[in-house]
Short mmCIF file of C-alpha atoms and ligand atoms in Angstrom, two decimals:
data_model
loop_
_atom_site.label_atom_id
_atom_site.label_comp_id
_atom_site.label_asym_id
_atom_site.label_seq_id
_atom_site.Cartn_x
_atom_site.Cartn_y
_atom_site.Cartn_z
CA UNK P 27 27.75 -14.80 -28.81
CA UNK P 28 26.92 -12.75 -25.45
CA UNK P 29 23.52 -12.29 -27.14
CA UNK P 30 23.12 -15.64 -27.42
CA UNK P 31 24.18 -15.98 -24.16
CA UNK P 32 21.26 -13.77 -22.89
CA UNK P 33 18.64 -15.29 -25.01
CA UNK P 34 19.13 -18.62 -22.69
CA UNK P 35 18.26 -16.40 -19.60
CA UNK P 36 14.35 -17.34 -18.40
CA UNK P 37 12.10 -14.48 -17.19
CA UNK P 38 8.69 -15.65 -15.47
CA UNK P 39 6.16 -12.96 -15.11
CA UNK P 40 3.76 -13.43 -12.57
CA UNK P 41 0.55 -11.35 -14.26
CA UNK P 42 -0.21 -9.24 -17.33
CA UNK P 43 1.30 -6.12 -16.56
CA UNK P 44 1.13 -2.81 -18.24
CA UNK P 45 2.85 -2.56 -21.68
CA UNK P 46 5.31 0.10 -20.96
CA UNK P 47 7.27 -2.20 -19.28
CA UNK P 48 6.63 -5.39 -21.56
CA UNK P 49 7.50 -3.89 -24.13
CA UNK P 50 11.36 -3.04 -22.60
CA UNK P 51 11.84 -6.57 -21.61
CA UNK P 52 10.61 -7.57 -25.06
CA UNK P 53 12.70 -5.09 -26.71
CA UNK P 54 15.89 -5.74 -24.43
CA UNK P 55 16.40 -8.94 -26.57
CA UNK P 56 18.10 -10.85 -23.73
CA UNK P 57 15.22 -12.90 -21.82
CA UNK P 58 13.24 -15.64 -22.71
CA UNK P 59 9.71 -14.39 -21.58
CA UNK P 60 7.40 -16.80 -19.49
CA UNK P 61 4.03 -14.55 -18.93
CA UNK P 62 0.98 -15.94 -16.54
CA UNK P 63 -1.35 -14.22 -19.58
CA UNK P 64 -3.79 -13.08 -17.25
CA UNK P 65 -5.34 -10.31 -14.93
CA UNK P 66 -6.21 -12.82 -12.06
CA UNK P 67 -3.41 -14.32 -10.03
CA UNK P 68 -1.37 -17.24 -10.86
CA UNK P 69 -2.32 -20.15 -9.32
CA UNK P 70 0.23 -21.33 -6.06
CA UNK P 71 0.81 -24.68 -8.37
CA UNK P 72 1.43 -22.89 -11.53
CA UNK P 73 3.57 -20.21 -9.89
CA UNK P 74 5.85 -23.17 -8.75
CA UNK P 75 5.88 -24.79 -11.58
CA UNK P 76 6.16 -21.85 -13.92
CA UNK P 77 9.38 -20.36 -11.80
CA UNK P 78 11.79 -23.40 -12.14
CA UNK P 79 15.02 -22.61 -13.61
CA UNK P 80 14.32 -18.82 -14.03
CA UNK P 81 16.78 -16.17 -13.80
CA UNK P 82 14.60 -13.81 -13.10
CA UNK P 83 11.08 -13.26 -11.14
CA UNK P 84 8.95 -10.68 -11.90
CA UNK P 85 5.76 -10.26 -9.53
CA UNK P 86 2.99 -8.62 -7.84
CA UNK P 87 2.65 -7.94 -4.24
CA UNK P 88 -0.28 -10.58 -3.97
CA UNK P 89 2.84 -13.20 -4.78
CA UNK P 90 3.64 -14.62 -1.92
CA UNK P 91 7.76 -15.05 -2.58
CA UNK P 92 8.76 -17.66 0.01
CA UNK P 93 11.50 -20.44 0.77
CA UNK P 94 8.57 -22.82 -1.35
CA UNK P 95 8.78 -20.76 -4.50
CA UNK P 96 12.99 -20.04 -4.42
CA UNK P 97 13.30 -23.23 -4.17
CA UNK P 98 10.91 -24.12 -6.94
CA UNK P 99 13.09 -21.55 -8.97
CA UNK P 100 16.47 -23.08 -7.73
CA UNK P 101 19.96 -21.84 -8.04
CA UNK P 102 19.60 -19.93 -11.36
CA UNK P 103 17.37 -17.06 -9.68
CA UNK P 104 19.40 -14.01 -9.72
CA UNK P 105 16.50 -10.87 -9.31
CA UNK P 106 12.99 -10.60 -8.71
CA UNK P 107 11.73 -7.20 -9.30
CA UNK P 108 8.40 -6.68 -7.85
CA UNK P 109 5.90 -4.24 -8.98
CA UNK P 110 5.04 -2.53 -5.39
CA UNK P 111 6.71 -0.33 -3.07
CA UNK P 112 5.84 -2.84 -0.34
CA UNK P 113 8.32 -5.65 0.02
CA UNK P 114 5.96 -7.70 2.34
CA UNK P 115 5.34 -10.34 0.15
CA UNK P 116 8.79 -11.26 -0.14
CA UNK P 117 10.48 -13.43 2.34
CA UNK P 118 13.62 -10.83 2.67
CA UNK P 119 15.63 -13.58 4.83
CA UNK P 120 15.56 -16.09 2.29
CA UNK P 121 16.12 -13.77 -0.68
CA UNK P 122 19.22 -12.77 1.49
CA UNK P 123 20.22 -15.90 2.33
CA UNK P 124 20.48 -16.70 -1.67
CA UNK P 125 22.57 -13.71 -2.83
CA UNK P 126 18.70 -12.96 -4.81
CA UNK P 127 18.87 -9.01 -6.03
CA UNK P 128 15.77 -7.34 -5.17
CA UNK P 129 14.11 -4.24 -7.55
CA UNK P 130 11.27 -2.60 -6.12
CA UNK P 131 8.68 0.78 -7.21
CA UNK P 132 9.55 3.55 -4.27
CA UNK P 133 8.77 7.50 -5.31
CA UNK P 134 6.94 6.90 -8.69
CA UNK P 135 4.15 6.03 -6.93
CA UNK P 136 3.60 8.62 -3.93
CA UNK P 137 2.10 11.16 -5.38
CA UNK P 138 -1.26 8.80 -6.69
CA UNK P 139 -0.99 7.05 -3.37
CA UNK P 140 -0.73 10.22 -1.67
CA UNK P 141 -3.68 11.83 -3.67
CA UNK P 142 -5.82 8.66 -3.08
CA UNK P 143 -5.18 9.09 0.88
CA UNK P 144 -6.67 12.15 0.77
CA UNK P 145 -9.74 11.79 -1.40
CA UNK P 146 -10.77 8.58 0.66
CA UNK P 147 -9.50 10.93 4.10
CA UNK P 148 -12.18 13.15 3.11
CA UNK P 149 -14.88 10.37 1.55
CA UNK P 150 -14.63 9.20 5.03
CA UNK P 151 -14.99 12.60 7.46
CA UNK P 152 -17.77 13.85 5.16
CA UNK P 153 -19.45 10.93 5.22
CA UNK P 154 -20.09 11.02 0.79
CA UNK P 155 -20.92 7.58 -0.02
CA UNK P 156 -23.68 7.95 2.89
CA UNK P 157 -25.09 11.50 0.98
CA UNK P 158 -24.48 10.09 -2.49
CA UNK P 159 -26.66 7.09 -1.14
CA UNK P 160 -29.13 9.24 0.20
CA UNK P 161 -30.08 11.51 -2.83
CA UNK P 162 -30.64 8.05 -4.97
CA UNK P 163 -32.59 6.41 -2.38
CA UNK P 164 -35.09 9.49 -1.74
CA UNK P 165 -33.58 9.86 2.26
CA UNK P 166 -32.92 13.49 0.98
CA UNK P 167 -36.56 15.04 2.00
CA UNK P 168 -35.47 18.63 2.70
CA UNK P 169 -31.83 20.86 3.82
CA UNK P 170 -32.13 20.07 7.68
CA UNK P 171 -29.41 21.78 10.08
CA UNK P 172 -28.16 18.73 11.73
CA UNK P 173 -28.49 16.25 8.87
CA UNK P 174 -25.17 13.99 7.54
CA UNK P 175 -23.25 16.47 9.99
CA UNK P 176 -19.48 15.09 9.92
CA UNK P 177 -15.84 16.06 10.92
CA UNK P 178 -13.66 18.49 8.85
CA UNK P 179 -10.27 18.92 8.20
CA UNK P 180 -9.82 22.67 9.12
CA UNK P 181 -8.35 23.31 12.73
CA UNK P 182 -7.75 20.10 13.46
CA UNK P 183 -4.74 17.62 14.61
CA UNK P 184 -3.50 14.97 12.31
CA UNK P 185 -1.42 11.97 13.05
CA UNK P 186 0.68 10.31 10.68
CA UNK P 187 1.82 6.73 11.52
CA UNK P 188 4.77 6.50 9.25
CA UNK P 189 6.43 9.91 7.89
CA UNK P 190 8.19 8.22 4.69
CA UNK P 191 8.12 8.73 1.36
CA UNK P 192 4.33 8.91 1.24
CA UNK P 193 3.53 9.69 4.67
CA UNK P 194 5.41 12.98 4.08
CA UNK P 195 3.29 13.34 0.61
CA UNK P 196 -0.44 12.96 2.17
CA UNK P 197 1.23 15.44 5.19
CA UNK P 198 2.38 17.89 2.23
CA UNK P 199 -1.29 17.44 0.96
CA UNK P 200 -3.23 18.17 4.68
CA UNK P 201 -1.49 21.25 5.80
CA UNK P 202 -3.20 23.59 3.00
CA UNK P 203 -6.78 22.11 4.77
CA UNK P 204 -6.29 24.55 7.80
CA UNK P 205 -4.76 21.64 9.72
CA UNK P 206 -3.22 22.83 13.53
CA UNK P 207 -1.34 20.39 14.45
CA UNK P 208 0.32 17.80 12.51
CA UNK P 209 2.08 15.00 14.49
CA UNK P 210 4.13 11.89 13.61
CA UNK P 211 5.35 8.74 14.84
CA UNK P 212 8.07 6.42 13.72
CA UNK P 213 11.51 4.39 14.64
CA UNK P 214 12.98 8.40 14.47
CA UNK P 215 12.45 12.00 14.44
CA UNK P 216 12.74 12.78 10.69
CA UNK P 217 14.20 16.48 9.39
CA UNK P 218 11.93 16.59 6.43
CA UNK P 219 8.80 16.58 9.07
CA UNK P 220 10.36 20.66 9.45
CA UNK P 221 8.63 21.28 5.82
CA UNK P 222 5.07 20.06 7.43
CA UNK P 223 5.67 21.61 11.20
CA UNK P 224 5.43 17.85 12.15
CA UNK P 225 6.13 17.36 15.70
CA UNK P 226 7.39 13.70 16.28
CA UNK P 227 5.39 11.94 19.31
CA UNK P 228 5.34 9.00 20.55
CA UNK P 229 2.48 6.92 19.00
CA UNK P 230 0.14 6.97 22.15
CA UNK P 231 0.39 10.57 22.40
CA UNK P 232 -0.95 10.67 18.69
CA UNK P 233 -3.58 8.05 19.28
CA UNK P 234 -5.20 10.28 21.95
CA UNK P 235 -4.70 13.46 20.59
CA UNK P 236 -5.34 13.54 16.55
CA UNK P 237 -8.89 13.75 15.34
CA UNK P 238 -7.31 11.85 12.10
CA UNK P 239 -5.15 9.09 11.96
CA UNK P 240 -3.87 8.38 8.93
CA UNK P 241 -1.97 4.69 8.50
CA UNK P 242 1.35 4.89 6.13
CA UNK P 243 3.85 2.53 7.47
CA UNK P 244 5.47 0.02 6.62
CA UNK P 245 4.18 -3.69 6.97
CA UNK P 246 6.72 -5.16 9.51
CA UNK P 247 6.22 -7.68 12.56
CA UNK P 248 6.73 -4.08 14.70
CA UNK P 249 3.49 -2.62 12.67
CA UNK P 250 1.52 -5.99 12.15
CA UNK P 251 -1.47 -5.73 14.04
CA UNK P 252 -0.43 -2.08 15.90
CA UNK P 253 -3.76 -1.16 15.23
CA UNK P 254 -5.75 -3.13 18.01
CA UNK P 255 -8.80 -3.03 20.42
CA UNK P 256 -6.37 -0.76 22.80
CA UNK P 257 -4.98 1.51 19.78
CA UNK P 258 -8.66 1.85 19.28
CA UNK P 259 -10.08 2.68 22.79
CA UNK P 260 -7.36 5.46 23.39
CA UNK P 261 -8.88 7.31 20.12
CA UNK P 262 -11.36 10.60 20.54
CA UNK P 263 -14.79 9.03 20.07
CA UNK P 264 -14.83 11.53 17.07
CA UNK P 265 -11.79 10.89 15.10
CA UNK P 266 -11.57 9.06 12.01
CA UNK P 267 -9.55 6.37 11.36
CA UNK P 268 -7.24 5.74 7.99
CA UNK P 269 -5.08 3.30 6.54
CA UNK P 270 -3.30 3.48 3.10
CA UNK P 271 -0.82 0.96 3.79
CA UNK P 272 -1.05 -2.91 4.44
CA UNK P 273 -4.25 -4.40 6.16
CA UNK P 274 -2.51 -6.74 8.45
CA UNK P 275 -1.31 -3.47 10.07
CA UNK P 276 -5.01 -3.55 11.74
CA UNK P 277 -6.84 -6.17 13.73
CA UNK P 278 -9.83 -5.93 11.77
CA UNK P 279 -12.34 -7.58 14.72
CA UNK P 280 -10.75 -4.79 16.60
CA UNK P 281 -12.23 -2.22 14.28
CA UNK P 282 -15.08 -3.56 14.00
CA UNK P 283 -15.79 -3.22 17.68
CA UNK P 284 -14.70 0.24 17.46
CA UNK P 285 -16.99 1.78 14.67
CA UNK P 286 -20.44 -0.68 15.79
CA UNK P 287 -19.71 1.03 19.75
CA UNK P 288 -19.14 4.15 18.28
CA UNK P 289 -15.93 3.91 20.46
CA UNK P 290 -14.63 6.04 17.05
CA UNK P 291 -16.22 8.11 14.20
CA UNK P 292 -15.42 6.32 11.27
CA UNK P 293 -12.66 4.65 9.27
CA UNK P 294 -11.80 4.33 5.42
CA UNK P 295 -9.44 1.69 4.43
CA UNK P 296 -7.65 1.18 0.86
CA UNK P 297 -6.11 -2.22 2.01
CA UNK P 298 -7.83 -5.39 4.05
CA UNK P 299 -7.48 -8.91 5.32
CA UNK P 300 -7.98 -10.61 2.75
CA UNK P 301 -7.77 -8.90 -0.25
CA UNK P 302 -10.29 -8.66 -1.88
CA UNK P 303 -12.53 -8.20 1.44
CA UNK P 304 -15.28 -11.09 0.77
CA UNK P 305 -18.47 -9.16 0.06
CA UNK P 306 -20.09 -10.49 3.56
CA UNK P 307 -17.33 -8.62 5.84
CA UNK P 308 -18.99 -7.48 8.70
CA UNK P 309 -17.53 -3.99 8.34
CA UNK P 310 -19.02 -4.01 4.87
CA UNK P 311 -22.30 -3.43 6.59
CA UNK P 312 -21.16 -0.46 8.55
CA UNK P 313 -22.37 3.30 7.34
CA UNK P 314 -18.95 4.68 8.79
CA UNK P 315 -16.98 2.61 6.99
CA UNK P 316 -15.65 3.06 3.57
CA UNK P 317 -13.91 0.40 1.52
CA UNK P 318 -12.16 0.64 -1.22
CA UNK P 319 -10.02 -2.34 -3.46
CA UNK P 320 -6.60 -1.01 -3.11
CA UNK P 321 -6.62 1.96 -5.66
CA UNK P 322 -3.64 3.86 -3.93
CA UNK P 323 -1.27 3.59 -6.90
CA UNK P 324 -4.06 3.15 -9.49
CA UNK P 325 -3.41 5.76 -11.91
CA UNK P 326 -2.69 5.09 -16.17
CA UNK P 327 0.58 7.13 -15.44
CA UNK P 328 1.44 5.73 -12.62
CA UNK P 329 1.19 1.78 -13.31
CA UNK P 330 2.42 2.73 -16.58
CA UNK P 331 5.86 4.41 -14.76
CA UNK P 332 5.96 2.01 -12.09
CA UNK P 333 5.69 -1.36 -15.02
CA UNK P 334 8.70 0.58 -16.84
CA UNK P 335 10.75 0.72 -13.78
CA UNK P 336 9.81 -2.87 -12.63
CA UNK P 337 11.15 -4.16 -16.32
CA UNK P 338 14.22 -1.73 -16.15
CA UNK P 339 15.03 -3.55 -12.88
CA UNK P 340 14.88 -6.69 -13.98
CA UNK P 341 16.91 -6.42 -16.56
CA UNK P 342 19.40 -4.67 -14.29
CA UNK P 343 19.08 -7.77 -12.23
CA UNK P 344 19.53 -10.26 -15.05
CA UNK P 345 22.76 -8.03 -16.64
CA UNK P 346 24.80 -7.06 -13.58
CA UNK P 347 24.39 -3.85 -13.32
CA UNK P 348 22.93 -1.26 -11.31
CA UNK P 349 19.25 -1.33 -10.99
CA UNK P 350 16.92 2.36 -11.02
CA UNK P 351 15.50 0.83 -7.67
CA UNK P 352 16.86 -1.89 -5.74
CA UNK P 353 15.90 -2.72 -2.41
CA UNK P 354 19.22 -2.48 0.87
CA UNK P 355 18.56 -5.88 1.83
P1 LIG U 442 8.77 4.36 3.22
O1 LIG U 442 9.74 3.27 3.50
O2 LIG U 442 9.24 5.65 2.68
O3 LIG U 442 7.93 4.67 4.53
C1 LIG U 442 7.59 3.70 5.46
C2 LIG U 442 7.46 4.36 6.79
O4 LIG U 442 7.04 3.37 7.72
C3 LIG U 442 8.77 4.95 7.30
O5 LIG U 442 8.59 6.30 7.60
C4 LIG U 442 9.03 4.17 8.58
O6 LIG U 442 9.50 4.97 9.61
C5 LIG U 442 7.63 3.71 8.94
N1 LIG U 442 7.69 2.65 9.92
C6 LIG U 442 8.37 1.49 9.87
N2 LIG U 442 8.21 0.81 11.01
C7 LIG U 442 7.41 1.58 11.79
C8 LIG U 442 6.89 1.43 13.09
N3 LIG U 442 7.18 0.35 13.83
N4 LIG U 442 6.09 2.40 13.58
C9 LIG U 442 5.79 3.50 12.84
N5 LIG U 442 6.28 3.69 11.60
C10 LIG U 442 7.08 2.74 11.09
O7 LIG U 442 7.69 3.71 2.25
P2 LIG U 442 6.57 4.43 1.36
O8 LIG U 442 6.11 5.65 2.06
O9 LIG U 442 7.04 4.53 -0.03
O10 LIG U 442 5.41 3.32 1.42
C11 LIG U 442 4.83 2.97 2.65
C12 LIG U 442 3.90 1.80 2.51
O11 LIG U 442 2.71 2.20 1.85
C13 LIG U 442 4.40 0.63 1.66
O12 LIG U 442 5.26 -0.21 2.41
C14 LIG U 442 3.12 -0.06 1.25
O13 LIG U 442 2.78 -1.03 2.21
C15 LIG U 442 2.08 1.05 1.30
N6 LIG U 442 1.58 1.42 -0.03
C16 LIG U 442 0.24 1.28 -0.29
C17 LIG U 442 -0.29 1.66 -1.49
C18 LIG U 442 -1.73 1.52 -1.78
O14 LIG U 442 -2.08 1.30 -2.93
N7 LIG U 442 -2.61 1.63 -0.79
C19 LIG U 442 0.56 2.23 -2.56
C20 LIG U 442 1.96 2.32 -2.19
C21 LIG U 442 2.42 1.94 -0.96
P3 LIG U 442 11.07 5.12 9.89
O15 LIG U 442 11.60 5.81 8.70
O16 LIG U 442 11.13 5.91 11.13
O17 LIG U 442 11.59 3.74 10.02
C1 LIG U 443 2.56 -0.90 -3.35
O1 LIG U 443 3.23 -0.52 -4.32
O2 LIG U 443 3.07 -1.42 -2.34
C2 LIG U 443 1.08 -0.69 -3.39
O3 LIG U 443 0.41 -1.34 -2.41
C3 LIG U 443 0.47 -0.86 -4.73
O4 LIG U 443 0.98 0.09 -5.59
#
């Protein structure tokens, strides 16, 4: 009877996602499963239409989850578990305002996202993708002193905007590079930054004195846009420029300005306005500017970890009980 019970309770799932966790809602026996059977998006019209009456939600942080779509789903909608650690796709207000549980993916995904910072950190300040270029396009005539001369890591002062979960990681990650000085900015002083040597400064101190800023905040309307023309002009003409977290964090125009001038060395960015970054971006035509399609979490493992936890919150959502992950709204 209770399993029969279950059986009635919908489940609309946003994307393909990886088996691991497919395969737990399948086995769990208790949903009715409503899949968008594909690797692109789901269509705005289909998401609303596919949502109504569901239980549950499970999504993808390119889901925009707003009043439009819990309303679509109406009053049955008990949890939406989303795939990310980054809850800015959700309208948190209205989720709130609905008594909607909320699972999310922190921890299981810091150490790829963490690892990721770093390799595009150094991509960036040793300029590869300019020498990789160079050695296929025959630029590489001889070993010349001066020649794809960049910025390294050893000796020098890092600021991280953001000291969480994988702030702290990618800081755990840059000491052993012969960093000096490793700063931080946040809402507070954190007493994990001790394990680092982190000194917590306020975030225009860091701007103007760390030859690497590295972006691993939060998306919030504090951080949305933080990164501007004026962020910009108090950075050291040679410092390089990161950001692992949301793109809206940066006024891309802004950064533009700054890497054409020369105003600062060079960026790398994992996340953009929009996503994907149409092909005829202007900073797509910039040498000191590397791209890349949001790969921070993009290992088998981890996807395969972080679709297992996604499931197991669902279903934590859909039973009443407590969920591996659920977000303090
Ligand atoms: P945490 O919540 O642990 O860390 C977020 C940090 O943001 C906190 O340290 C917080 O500081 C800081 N923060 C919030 N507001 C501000 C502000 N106004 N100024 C400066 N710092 C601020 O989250 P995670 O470390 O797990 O993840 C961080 C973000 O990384 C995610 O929200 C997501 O957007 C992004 N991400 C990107 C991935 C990728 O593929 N590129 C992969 C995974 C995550 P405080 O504690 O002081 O409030
Ligand atoms: C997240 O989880 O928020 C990342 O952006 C993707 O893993």
């Amino acid at each position: 009877c209770v399993s029969q019970y279950w059986q009635m309770l919908k489940v609309y799932v946003t994307r393909r996602i990886p088996q691991e966790g497919m395969k737990l809602l399948q086995k769990a026996g208790i949903c009715n499963l409503s899949v968008w059977d594909s690797d692109e998006p789901v269509p705005r019209a289909e998401l609303l239409k596919g949502v109504a009456g569901a239980h549950g939600l499970l999504c993808l942080l390119s889901d925009k989850i707003d009043a439009e779509v819990l309303d679509a789903a109406g009053p049955n909608l008990k949890v939406i578990s989303t795939l990310s650690v980054g809850f800015d796709h959700l309208a948190i207000d209205e989720i709130k305002k609905r008594g909607i549980r909320v699972g999310y993916t922190p921890d299981v995904l810091t150490d790829a996202t963490a690892e990721l910072t770093v390799a595009l950190l150094l991509t960036t300040c040793r300029r590869l993708p300019e020498g990789v270029e160079e050695v296929k396009n025959g630029g590489w005539s001889t070993w010349k002193p001066l020649w794809l001369c960049s910025y390294g890591l050893s000796g020098s002062t890092v600021g991280v905007i953001g000291l969480g979960r994988i702030g702290l990681a990618i800081a755990r990650r840059l000491k052993p590079f012969g960093v000096k000085r490793l700063l931080y900015t946040g809402r507070q002083p954190k007493p994990q930054a001790q394990e680092v040597d982190g000194e917590y400064v306020p975030l225009d101190t860091l701007v103007r004195e760390s030859d690497f800023v590295v972006v691993s905040c939060s998306l919030t309307p504090d951080t949305q846009g933080l990164c501007d023309k004026t962020f910009f002009s108090k950075m050291k003409k040679t410092s390089v420029f990161i950001n692992t977290s949301r793109g809206a964090v940066v006024n891309q125009e802004d950064l533009f300005g700054a890497l054409s001038s020369g105003q600062i060395a060079a960026a790398g960015l994992d996340v953009t306005t929009p996503e994907p970054l149409p092909t005829d971006h202007p900073l797509l035509s910039l040498k000191n500017c590397v791209v890349l399609p949001h790969i921070g979490s993009a290992t088998y493992s981890t996807r395969g970890v972080m679709s297992e936890l996604t499931a197991n919150n669902l279903l934590a959502g859909l039973t009443g009980s407590e969920m591996p992950s659920e977000l303090k709204l």
